[in-house]
Short mmCIF file of C-alpha atoms (C1' of nucleotides) in Angstrom, two decimals:
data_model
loop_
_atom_site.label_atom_id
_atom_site.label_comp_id
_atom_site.label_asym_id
_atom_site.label_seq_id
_atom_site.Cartn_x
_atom_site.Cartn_y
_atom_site.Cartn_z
CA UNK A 50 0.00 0.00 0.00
CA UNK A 51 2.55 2.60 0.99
CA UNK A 52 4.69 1.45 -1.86
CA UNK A 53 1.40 1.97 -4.37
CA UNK A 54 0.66 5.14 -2.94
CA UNK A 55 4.71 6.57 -3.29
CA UNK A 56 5.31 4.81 -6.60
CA UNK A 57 2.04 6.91 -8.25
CA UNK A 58 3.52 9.76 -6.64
CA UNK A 59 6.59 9.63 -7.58
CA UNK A 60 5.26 8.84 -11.11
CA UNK A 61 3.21 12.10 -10.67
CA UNK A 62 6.01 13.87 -9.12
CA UNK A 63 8.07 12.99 -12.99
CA UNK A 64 5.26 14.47 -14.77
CA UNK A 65 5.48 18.01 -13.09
CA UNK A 66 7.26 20.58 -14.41
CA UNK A 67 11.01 20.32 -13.86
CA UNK A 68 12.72 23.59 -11.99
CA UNK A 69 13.95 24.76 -15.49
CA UNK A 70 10.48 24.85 -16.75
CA UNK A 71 9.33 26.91 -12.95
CA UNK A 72 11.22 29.37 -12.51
CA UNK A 73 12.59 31.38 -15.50
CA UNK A 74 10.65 34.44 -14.76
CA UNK A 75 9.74 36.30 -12.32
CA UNK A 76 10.78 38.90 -11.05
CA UNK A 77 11.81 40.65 -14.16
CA UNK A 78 8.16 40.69 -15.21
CA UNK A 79 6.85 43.63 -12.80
CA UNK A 80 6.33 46.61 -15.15
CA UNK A 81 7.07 50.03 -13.78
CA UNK A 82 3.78 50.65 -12.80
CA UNK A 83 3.36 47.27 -10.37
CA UNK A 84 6.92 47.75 -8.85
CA UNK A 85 5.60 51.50 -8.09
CA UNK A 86 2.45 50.12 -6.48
CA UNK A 87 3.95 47.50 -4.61
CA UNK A 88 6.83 49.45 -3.62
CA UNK A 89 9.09 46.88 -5.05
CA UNK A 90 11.96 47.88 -6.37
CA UNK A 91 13.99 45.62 -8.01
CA UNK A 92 17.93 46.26 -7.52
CA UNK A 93 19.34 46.57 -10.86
CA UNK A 94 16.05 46.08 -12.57
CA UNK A 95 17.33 48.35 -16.23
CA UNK A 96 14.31 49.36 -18.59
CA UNK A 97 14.33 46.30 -20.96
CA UNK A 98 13.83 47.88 -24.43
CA UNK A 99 10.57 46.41 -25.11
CA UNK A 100 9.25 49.43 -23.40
CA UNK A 101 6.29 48.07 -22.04
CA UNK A 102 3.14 49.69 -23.59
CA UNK A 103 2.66 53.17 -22.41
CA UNK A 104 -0.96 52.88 -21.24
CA UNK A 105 -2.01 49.23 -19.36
CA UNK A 106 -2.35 50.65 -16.40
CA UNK A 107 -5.66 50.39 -15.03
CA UNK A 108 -5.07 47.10 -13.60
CA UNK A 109 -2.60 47.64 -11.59
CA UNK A 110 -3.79 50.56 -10.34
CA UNK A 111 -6.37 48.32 -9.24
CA UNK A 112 -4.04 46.89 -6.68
CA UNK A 113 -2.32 50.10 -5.84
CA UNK A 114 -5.63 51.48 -4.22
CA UNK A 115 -6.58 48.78 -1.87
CA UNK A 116 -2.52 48.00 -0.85
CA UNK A 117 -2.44 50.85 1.59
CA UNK A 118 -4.15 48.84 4.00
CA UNK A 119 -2.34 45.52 4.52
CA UNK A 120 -5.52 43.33 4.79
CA UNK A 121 -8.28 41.04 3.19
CA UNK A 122 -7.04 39.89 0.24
CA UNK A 123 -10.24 37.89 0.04
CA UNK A 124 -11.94 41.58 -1.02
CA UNK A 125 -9.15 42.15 -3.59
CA UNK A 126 -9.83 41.49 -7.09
CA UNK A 127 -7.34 39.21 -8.35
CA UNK A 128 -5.27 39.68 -11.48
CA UNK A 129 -6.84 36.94 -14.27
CA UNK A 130 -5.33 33.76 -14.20
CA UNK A 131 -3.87 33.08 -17.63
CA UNK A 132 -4.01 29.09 -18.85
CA UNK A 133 -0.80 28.75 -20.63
CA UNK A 134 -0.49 25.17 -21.42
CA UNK A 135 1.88 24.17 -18.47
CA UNK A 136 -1.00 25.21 -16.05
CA UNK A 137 -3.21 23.29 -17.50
CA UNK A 138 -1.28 20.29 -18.04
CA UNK A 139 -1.34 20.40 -14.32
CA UNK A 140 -4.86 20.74 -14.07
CA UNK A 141 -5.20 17.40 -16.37
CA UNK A 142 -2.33 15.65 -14.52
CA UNK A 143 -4.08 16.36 -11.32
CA UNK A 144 -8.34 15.31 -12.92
CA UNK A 145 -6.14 12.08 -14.48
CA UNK A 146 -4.72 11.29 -10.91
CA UNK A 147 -8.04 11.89 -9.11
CA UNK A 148 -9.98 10.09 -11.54
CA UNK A 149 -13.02 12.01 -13.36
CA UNK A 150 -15.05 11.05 -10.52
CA UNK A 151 -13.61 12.76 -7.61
CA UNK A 152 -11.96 15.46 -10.41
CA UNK A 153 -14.39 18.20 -8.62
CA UNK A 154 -12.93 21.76 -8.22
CA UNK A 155 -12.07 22.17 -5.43
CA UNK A 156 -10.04 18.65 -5.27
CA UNK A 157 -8.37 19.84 -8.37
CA UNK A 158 -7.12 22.69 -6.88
CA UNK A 159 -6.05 21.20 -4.18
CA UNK A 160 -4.11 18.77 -5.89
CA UNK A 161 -2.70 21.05 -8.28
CA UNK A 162 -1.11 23.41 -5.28
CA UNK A 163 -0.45 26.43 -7.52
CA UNK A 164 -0.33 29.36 -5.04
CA UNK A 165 -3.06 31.89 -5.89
CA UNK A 166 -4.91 29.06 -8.12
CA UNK A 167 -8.86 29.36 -6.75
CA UNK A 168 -11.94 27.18 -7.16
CA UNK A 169 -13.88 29.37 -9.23
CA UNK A 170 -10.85 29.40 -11.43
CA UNK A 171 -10.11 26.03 -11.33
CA UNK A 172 -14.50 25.49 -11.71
CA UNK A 173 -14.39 28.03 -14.43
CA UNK A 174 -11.82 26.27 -16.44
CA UNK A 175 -12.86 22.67 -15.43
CA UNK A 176 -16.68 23.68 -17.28
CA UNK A 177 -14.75 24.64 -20.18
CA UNK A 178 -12.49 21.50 -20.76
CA UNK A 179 -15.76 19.50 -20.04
CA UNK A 180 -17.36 21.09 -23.19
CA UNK A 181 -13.99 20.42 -25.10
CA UNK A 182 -13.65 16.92 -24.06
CA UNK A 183 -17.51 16.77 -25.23
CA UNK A 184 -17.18 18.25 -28.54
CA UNK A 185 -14.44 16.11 -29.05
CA UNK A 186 -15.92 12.55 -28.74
CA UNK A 187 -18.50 13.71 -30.54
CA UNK A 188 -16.29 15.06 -33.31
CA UNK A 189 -14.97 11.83 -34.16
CA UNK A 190 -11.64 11.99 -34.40
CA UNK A 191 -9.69 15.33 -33.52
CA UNK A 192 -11.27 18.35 -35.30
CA UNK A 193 -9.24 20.99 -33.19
CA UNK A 194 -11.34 24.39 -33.46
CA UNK A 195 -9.12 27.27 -34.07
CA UNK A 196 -10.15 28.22 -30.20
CA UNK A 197 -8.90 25.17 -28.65
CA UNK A 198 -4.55 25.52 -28.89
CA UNK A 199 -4.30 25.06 -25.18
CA UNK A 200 -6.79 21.98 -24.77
CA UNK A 201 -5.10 20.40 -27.30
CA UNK A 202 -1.71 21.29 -25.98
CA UNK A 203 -1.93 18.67 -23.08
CA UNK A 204 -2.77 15.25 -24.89
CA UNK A 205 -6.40 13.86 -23.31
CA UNK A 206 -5.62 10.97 -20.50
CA UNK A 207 -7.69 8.42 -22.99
CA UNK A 208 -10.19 7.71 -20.35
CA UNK A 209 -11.54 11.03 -19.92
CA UNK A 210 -13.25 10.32 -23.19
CA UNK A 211 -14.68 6.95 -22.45
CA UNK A 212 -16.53 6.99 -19.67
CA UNK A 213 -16.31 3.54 -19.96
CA UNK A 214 -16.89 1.82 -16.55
CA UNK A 215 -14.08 2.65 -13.65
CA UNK A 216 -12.07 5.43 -14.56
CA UNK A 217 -11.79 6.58 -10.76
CA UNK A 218 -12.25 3.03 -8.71
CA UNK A 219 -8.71 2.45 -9.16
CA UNK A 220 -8.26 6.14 -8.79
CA UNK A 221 -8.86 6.24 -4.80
CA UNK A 222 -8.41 9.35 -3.35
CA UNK A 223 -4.78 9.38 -1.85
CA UNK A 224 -5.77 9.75 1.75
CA UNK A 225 -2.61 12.12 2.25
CA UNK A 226 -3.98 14.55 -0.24
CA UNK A 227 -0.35 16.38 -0.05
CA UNK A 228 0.42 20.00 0.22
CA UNK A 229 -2.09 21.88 -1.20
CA UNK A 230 -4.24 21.18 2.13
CA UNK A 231 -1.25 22.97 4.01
CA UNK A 232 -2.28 25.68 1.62
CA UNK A 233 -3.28 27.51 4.89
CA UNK A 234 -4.79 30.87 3.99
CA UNK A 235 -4.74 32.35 0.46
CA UNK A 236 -5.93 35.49 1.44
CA UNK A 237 -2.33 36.72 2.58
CA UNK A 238 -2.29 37.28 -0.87
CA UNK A 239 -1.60 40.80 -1.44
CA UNK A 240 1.40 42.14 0.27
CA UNK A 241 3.84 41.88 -2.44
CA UNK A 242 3.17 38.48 -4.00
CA UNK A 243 2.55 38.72 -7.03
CA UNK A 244 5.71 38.04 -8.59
CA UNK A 245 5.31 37.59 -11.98
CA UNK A 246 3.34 40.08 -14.88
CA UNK A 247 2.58 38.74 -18.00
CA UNK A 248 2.17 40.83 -20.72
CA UNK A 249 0.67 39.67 -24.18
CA UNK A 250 0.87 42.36 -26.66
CA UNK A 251 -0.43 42.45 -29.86
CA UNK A 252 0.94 45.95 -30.49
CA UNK A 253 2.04 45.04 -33.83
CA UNK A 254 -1.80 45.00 -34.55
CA UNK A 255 -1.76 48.51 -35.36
CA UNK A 256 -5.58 48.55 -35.70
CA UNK A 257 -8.49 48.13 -33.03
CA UNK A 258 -7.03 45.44 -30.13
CA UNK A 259 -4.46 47.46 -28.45
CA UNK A 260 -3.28 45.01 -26.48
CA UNK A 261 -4.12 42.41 -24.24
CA UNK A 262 -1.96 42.79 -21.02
CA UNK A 263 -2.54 39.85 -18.53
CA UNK A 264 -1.34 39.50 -15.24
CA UNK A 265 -0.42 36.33 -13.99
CA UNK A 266 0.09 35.00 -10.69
CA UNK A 267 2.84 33.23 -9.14
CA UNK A 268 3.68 34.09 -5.71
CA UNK A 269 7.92 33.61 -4.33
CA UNK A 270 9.10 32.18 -1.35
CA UNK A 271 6.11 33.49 0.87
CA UNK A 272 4.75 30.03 2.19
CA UNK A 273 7.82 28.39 1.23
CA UNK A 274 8.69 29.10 4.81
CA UNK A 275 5.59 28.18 6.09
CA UNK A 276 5.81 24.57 4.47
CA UNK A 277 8.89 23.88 5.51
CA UNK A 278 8.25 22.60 8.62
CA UNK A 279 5.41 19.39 7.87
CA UNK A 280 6.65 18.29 4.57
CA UNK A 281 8.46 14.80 4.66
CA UNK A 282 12.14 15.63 2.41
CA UNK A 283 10.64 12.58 0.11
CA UNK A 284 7.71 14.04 -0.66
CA UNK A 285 9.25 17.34 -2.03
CA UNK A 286 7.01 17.67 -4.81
CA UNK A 287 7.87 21.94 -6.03
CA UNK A 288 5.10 22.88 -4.22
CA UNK A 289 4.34 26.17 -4.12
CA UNK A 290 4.90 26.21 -7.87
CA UNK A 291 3.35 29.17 -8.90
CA UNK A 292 6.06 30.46 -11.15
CA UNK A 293 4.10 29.40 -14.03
CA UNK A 294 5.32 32.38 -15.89
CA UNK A 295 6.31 30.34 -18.88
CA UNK A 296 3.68 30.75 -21.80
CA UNK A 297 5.38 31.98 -24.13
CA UNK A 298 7.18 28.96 -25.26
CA UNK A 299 5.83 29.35 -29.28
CA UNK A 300 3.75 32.60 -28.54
CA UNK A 301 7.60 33.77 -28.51
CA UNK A 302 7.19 35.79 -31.54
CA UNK A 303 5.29 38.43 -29.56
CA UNK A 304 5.12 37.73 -25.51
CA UNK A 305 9.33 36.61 -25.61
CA UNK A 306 10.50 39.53 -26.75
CA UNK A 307 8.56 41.71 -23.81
CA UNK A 308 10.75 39.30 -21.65
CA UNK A 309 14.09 39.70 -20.71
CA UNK A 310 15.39 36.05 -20.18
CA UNK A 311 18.18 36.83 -17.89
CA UNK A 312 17.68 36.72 -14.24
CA UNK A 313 19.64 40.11 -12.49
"C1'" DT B 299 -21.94 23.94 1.18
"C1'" DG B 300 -20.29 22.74 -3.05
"C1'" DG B 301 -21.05 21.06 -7.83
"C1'" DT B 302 -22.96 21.53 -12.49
"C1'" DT B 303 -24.62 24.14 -16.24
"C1'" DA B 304 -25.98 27.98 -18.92
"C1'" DA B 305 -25.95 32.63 -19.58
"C1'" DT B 306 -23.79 36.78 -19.40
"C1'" DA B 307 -20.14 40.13 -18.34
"C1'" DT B 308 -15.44 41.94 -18.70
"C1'" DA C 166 -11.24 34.81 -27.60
"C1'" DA C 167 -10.35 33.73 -22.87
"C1'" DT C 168 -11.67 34.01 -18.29
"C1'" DA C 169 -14.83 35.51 -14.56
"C1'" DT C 170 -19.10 35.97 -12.47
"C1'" DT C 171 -23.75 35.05 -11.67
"C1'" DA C 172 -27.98 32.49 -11.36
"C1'" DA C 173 -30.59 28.48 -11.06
"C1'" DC C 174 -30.82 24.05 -9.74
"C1'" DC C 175 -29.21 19.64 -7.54
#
DNA sequence: TGGTTAATAT
DNA sequence: AATATTAACC
């Protein structure tokens, strides 16, 4: 039993990102405006010379209002999460490993331990890759709509589309259910943690879509303190993996040059 | 209370 | 087009 339970784990554990994949950006994403708002100055952070776009600003001025007082994050409005396909090749890894059955969202998130990560947000996108895995049975084969580049950027765990007989009975619930329950409060989620800004532009669009600037979450080494202390050194899974900054990998064209690749 | 679905909003 | 939010129901 303990053997079953650590060798899916450590199968799962393979499957996650590696560190490479984690942590390439981060700080280096705050534009002006955020480091102003948050007060965060980076050290040596020079003006990369994809000037960011000289009007996004509303959203972060968003956060700059409520950040003078220190408190309930919960009230915040939080910075949409952007899908890029590593994201949600955790969210199937984590619906494969819970089985369809118990895939609900708020075991999803919890399984998925991305800092920031919510249930609507996990609920939201759950509905969506529900209709995709529908209109893809019934579409035969593969017809991949023009809309559907990240669904069909993580390959469909074959069972999800038969829901022939026990996709989940072998699929017990690990009873550990690791770190995301040590996920202790989320709402300490505004002091200075959001670590990484994503911004999409299509400015080379001269016409109508200015741009589309995204923020993205990933928190730092907040609750990497806090975890320290209950997880086992085995089960080291990169928990608080929320530097899911990495879109970008073919979208390079446009997002990778915004991005200066080198750490400070 | 949380899940699902559909509709609607940003 | 992608994600969030809301409403209605289970």
């Amino acid at each position: 039993m303990r053997e079953e339970d650590s060798n899916w784990f450590a199968k799962w554990e393979e499957e996650l990102p590696s560190p490479e994949e984690l942590i390439p950006l981060s700080q280096s994403l705050i534009t002006p405006d955020l480091a102003i708002a948050f007060d965060l100055r980076s050290p040596n952070q020079p003006q990369p010379q994809t000037t960011p776009p000289p009007q996004q600003t509303n959203s972060s001025a968003e956060f700059a209002v409520d950040s003078s007082g220190d408190e309930p994050a919960r009230t915040l409005k939080r910075p949409r999460l952007v899908w890029t396909p590593q994201l949600h090749k955790r969210f199937v890894d984590a619906v494969a490993h819970l089985g369809i059955k118990n895939a609900v969202p708020k075991t999803i998130m919890q399984l998925m331990s991305v800092d920031g990560l919510t249930r609507e947000n996990v609920a939201s996108h759950l509905q969506k890759y529900r209709l995709y895995l529908k209109r893809m049975q019934s579409g035969g084969g593969n017809v991949v709509g023009e809309s559907d580049h990240l669904f069909a950027s993580s390959p469909v765990p074959t069972h999800f589309l038969h829901p022939t007989g026990r996709q989940s009975s072998d699929h017990f619930i690990p009873s550990f259910v690791p770190i995301a329950s040590l996920q202790h409060h989320q709402p300490q989620f505004l002091h200075r943690q959001i670590s990484a800004v994503n911004f999409t532009s299509q400015a080379n669009n001269n016409n109508g879509k200015a741009m589309d600037q995204s923020l993205f979450l990933a928190r730092q080494s907040q609750q990497q303190q806090q975890q320290v202390l209950t997880r086992p050194a085995s089960l080291h899974l990169h928990t608080q993996v929320a530097n899911y900054a990495d879109d970008l990998e073919q979208g390079a064209n446009t997002a990778l040059t915004l991005f200066p690749t080198r750490e400070n």
